[in-house]
């Protein structure tokens, strides 16, 4: 069995594809996708293993940026977000924005 975890084949080229953590998907999208520039599965697996550390680095930077953004928000907005999360409303919906 060939290990294709986090690998997607488009045409003849493999891509590294990982889902972003849920809490940063709103800002960065659902998936991180990067071409591995090869159609050889053995080479793609080696490149995938290297790409994994880059993905983790991207996620760390994204979380730091979002954290800095949250730290700069006024206290009223932070309190409203907290209230909405406790209430169970979803942000950016009619219930979440009211």
Backbone as numpy.savetxt, mean C-alpha at the origin, in Angstrom:
# Nx Ny Nz CAx CAy CAz Cx Cy Cz
6.24 -27.46 -8.35 5.39 -26.27 -8.35 6.28 -25.03 -8.35
5.95 -24.07 -9.17 6.73 -22.85 -9.30 6.19 -21.81 -8.32
7.11 -21.21 -7.55 6.73 -20.17 -6.58 6.50 -18.85 -7.31
5.24 -18.40 -7.36 4.91 -17.15 -8.05 4.30 -16.13 -7.09
4.57 -16.27 -5.81 4.03 -15.33 -4.84 4.53 -13.92 -5.15
3.60 -12.96 -5.23 3.85 -11.55 -5.54 4.32 -11.33 -6.97
4.20 -12.31 -7.83 4.59 -12.16 -9.23 3.35 -12.19 -10.12
3.32 -11.29 -11.09 2.24 -11.23 -12.07 2.89 -11.20 -13.45
2.36 -11.98 -14.36 2.89 -12.01 -15.72 1.98 -11.19 -16.62
2.57 -10.15 -17.24 1.85 -9.33 -18.22 2.56 -9.48 -19.54
1.89 -10.09 -20.48 2.56 -10.37 -21.75 3.68 -11.36 -21.49
4.90 -10.92 -21.72 6.06 -11.80 -21.51 6.94 -11.32 -20.36
6.49 -10.31 -19.59 7.30 -9.71 -18.53 6.65 -9.94 -17.17
7.46 -10.31 -16.18 6.96 -10.47 -14.82 7.00 -9.13 -14.08
6.01 -8.94 -13.21 5.91 -7.76 -12.37 5.82 -8.19 -10.92
6.40 -7.38 -10.05 6.25 -7.56 -8.61 4.97 -6.82 -8.23
4.05 -7.48 -7.55 2.79 -6.85 -7.19 2.42 -7.22 -5.76
2.29 -6.19 -4.92 1.91 -6.39 -3.52 0.80 -5.43 -3.17
-0.07 -5.84 -2.30 -1.15 -5.00 -1.80 -0.59 -4.12 -0.68
-0.89 -2.82 -0.75 -0.51 -1.92 0.34 -1.34 -2.24 1.57
-0.82 -1.98 2.77 -1.64 -2.14 3.97 -2.89 -1.26 3.87
-3.97 -1.70 4.42 -5.26 -1.04 4.31 -5.21 0.42 4.72
-4.48 0.75 5.79 -4.50 2.12 6.31 -3.78 3.13 5.42
-3.03 2.69 4.41 -2.40 3.65 3.50 -2.95 3.56 2.07
-3.89 2.65 1.84 -4.45 2.49 0.50 -5.19 3.74 0.01
-5.77 4.51 0.91 -6.48 5.71 0.51 -5.57 6.73 -0.16
-4.33 6.79 0.25 -3.38 7.75 -0.30 -2.52 7.17 -1.42
-2.22 5.88 -1.37 -1.26 5.30 -2.29 -1.85 4.28 -3.26
-3.13 4.02 -3.16 -3.75 3.02 -4.03 -3.73 1.65 -3.37
-4.24 0.69 -4.07 -4.36 -0.64 -3.49 -3.08 -1.45 -3.66
-2.43 -1.32 -4.83 -1.27 -2.15 -5.12 -0.02 -1.35 -5.42
1.13 -1.92 -5.05 2.45 -1.48 -5.47 2.84 -2.45 -6.58
3.11 -1.93 -7.77 3.47 -2.77 -8.90 4.73 -2.22 -9.55
5.67 -3.10 -9.85 6.93 -2.70 -10.46 7.38 -3.79 -11.43
7.79 -3.39 -12.63 8.27 -4.33 -13.62 9.60 -4.92 -13.17
9.74 -6.23 -13.36 11.01 -6.88 -13.05 11.87 -7.01 -14.30
11.32 -6.64 -15.45 12.09 -6.58 -16.69 12.58 -7.91 -17.21
11.91 -8.99 -16.87 12.33 -10.30 -17.34 11.12 -11.20 -17.54
11.27 -12.15 -18.44 10.25 -13.16 -18.66 10.67 -14.51 -18.10
11.88 -14.57 -17.55 12.40 -15.81 -16.97 11.95 -15.90 -15.51
11.23 -16.95 -15.17 10.69 -17.09 -13.81 11.79 -17.17 -12.76
12.92 -17.78 -13.08 14.01 -17.91 -12.10 14.61 -16.54 -11.78
14.82 -15.73 -12.81 15.34 -14.38 -12.61 14.30 -13.53 -11.90
13.04 -13.69 -12.27 11.96 -12.92 -11.64 11.88 -13.21 -10.15
12.05 -14.46 -9.75 12.01 -14.79 -8.32 13.15 -14.13 -7.56
14.34 -14.10 -8.14 15.48 -13.44 -7.48 15.22 -11.94 -7.34
14.73 -11.33 -8.43 14.44 -9.90 -8.39 13.30 -9.58 -7.43
12.32 -10.49 -7.36 11.21 -10.32 -6.43 11.71 -10.27 -4.99
12.63 -11.14 -4.67 13.17 -11.18 -3.31 13.87 -9.87 -2.95
14.57 -9.28 -3.91 15.22 -7.99 -3.69 14.17 -6.87 -3.61
13.14 -6.97 -4.45 12.10 -5.95 -4.50 11.30 -5.91 -3.20
11.23 -7.03 -2.50 10.47 -7.09 -1.25 10.98 -6.07 -0.24
12.30 -5.92 -0.11 12.84 -4.95 0.85 12.53 -3.52 0.40
12.51 -3.28 -0.92 12.14 -1.96 -1.42 10.68 -1.67 -1.11
9.82 -2.67 -1.25 8.40 -2.50 -0.93 8.23 -2.12 0.54
8.91 -2.82 1.43 8.81 -2.51 2.85 9.30 -1.10 3.14
10.32 -0.65 2.44 10.83 0.71 2.59 9.78 1.73 2.14
9.12 1.46 1.02 8.06 2.35 0.52 6.94 2.45 1.54
6.55 1.32 2.11 5.47 1.31 3.10 5.88 2.12 4.34
7.11 1.95 4.82 7.58 2.70 5.98 7.54 4.21 5.71
8.00 4.62 4.53 8.00 6.04 4.17 6.57 6.56 4.08
5.68 5.78 3.49 4.29 6.19 3.36 3.65 6.36 4.73
3.92 5.44 5.63 3.37 5.53 6.98 3.92 6.75 7.71
5.21 7.06 7.51 5.81 8.24 8.14 5.19 9.52 7.61
4.95 9.57 6.29 4.32 10.76 5.70 2.91 10.94 6.24
2.15 9.86 6.29 0.78 9.96 6.80 0.77 10.34 8.27
1.71 9.81 9.03 1.80 10.15 10.46 2.11 11.63 10.63
3.04 12.16 9.83 3.38 13.58 9.91 2.17 14.43 9.53
1.41 13.98 8.54 0.20 14.71 8.12 -0.82 14.72 9.26
-0.98 13.57 9.91 -1.93 13.48 11.03 -1.49 14.37 12.18
-0.18 14.46 12.42 0.32 15.28 13.52 0.05 16.76 13.27
-0.06 17.17 12.01 -0.29 18.57 11.68 -1.77 18.92 11.61
-2.65 17.96 11.75 -4.08 18.23 11.70 -4.52 18.94 12.97
-5.49 19.85 12.86 -6.03 20.48 14.05 -6.69 19.44 14.97
-6.71 19.72 16.25 -7.25 18.79 17.24 -8.72 18.47 16.97
-9.48 19.43 16.44 -10.90 19.20 16.17 -11.07 18.10 15.12
-10.23 18.12 14.08 -10.32 17.11 13.03 -9.92 15.74 13.59
-8.87 15.71 14.41 -8.45 14.44 15.02 -9.57 13.87 15.88
-10.22 14.75 16.67 -11.31 14.30 17.54 -12.48 13.78 16.70
-12.77 14.47 15.59 -13.87 14.03 14.72 -13.56 12.67 14.12
-12.32 12.47 13.68 -11.93 11.16 13.12 -12.08 10.07 14.18
-11.64 10.36 15.37 -11.74 9.39 16.47 -13.20 9.05 16.74
-14.04 10.06 16.79 -15.47 9.86 17.04 -16.08 9.01 15.94
-15.75 9.31 14.68 -16.30 8.55 13.57 -15.84 7.10 13.61
-14.59 6.87 13.98 -14.11 5.49 14.03 -14.80 4.72 15.16
-15.04 5.39 16.28 -15.74 4.73 17.38 -17.20 4.46 17.01
-17.79 5.40 16.28 -19.18 5.29 15.87 -19.36 4.23 14.79
-18.27 3.93 14.09 -18.33 2.93 13.04 -18.60 3.51 11.67
-18.59 4.86 11.53 -18.82 5.44 10.21 -17.55 5.37 9.40
-17.74 5.39 8.12 -16.62 5.31 7.20 -16.27 6.71 6.74
-14.98 7.12 6.84 -14.59 8.46 6.39 -14.92 8.67 4.91
-15.13 9.93 4.55 -15.43 10.33 3.18 -16.72 9.72 2.64
-17.66 9.45 3.53 -19.00 9.07 3.11 -19.96 10.07 3.73
-21.21 9.98 3.39 -22.19 10.92 3.95 -22.19 10.84 5.47
-22.19 9.61 6.01 -22.15 9.45 7.47 -20.82 9.90 8.05
-19.73 9.58 7.34 -18.40 9.88 7.86 -18.08 11.36 7.85
-18.70 12.13 6.97 -18.40 13.56 6.86 -19.35 14.44 7.64
-20.43 13.88 8.16 -21.43 14.72 8.82 -21.01 15.09 10.23
